XYZ file of C-alpha atoms in Angstrom:
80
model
C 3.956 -14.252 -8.299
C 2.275 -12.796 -5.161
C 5.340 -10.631 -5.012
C 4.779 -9.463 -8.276
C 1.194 -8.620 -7.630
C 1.669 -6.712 -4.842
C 4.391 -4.608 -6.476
C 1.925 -3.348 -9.383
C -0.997 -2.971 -6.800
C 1.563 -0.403 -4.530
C 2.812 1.025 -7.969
C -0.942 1.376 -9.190
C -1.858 2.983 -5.450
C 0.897 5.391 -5.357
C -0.130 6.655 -8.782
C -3.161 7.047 -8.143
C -3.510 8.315 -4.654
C -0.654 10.943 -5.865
C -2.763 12.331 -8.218
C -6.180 12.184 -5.890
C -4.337 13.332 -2.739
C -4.295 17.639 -4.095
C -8.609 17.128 -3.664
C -8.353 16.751 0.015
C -4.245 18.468 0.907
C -5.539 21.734 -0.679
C -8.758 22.820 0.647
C -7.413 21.305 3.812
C -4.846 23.370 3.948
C -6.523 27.031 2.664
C -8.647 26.296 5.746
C -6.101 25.636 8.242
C -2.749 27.897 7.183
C -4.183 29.823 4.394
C -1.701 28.757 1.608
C -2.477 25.907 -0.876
C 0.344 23.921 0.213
C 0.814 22.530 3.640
C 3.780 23.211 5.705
C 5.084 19.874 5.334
C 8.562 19.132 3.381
C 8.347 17.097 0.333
C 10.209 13.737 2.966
C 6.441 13.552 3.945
C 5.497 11.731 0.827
C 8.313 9.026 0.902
C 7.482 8.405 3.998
C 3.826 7.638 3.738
C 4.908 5.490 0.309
C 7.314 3.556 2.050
C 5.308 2.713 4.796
C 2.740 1.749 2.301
C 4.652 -0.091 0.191
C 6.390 -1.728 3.453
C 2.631 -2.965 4.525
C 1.382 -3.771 1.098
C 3.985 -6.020 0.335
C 4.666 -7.722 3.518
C 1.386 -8.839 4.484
C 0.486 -10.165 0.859
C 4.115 -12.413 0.993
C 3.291 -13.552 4.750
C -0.063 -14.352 3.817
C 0.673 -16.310 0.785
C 3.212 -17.855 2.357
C 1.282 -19.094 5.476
C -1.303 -20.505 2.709
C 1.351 -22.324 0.783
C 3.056 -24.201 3.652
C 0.745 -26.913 3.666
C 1.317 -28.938 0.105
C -1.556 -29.184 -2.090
C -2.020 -32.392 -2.334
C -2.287 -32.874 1.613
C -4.285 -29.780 1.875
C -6.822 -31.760 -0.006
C -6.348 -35.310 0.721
C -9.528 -37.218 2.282
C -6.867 -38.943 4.803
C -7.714 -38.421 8.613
């Protein structure tokens, strides 16, 4: 389920910053090289998804996971 979770929060954040990344590439880049692209090829994007994705979805796993090694029932048990 955390999986899952973290899959539509990196699908929802790619959207999203895709569409709100133009308000900060293009004046950006009008300043700096005068065009209203940057120089960049388009492997730039993957790259900064993947990563993204990579780091989304491996620290929400690995930190549900280290929560869910204890059992519940011991996690809450009065026993000392």
């Amino acid at each position: 389920m955390v999986a899952v979770e973290s899959l539509v929060l990196t699908v929802t954040g790619v959207f999203f910053g895709t569409v709100a990344a133009p308000a900060g590439a293009v004046p950006f880049s009008l300043v700096r090289v005068d065009a209203v692209l940057p120089d960049q090829g388009p492997g730039i994007w993957p790259a900064i998804v993947g990563i993204g994705a990579a780091a989304t979805v491996l620290t929400s796993v690995a930190t549900a996971h280290r929560a869910l090694r204890t059992p519940a029932v011991e996690a809450v048990s009065l026993t000392a």
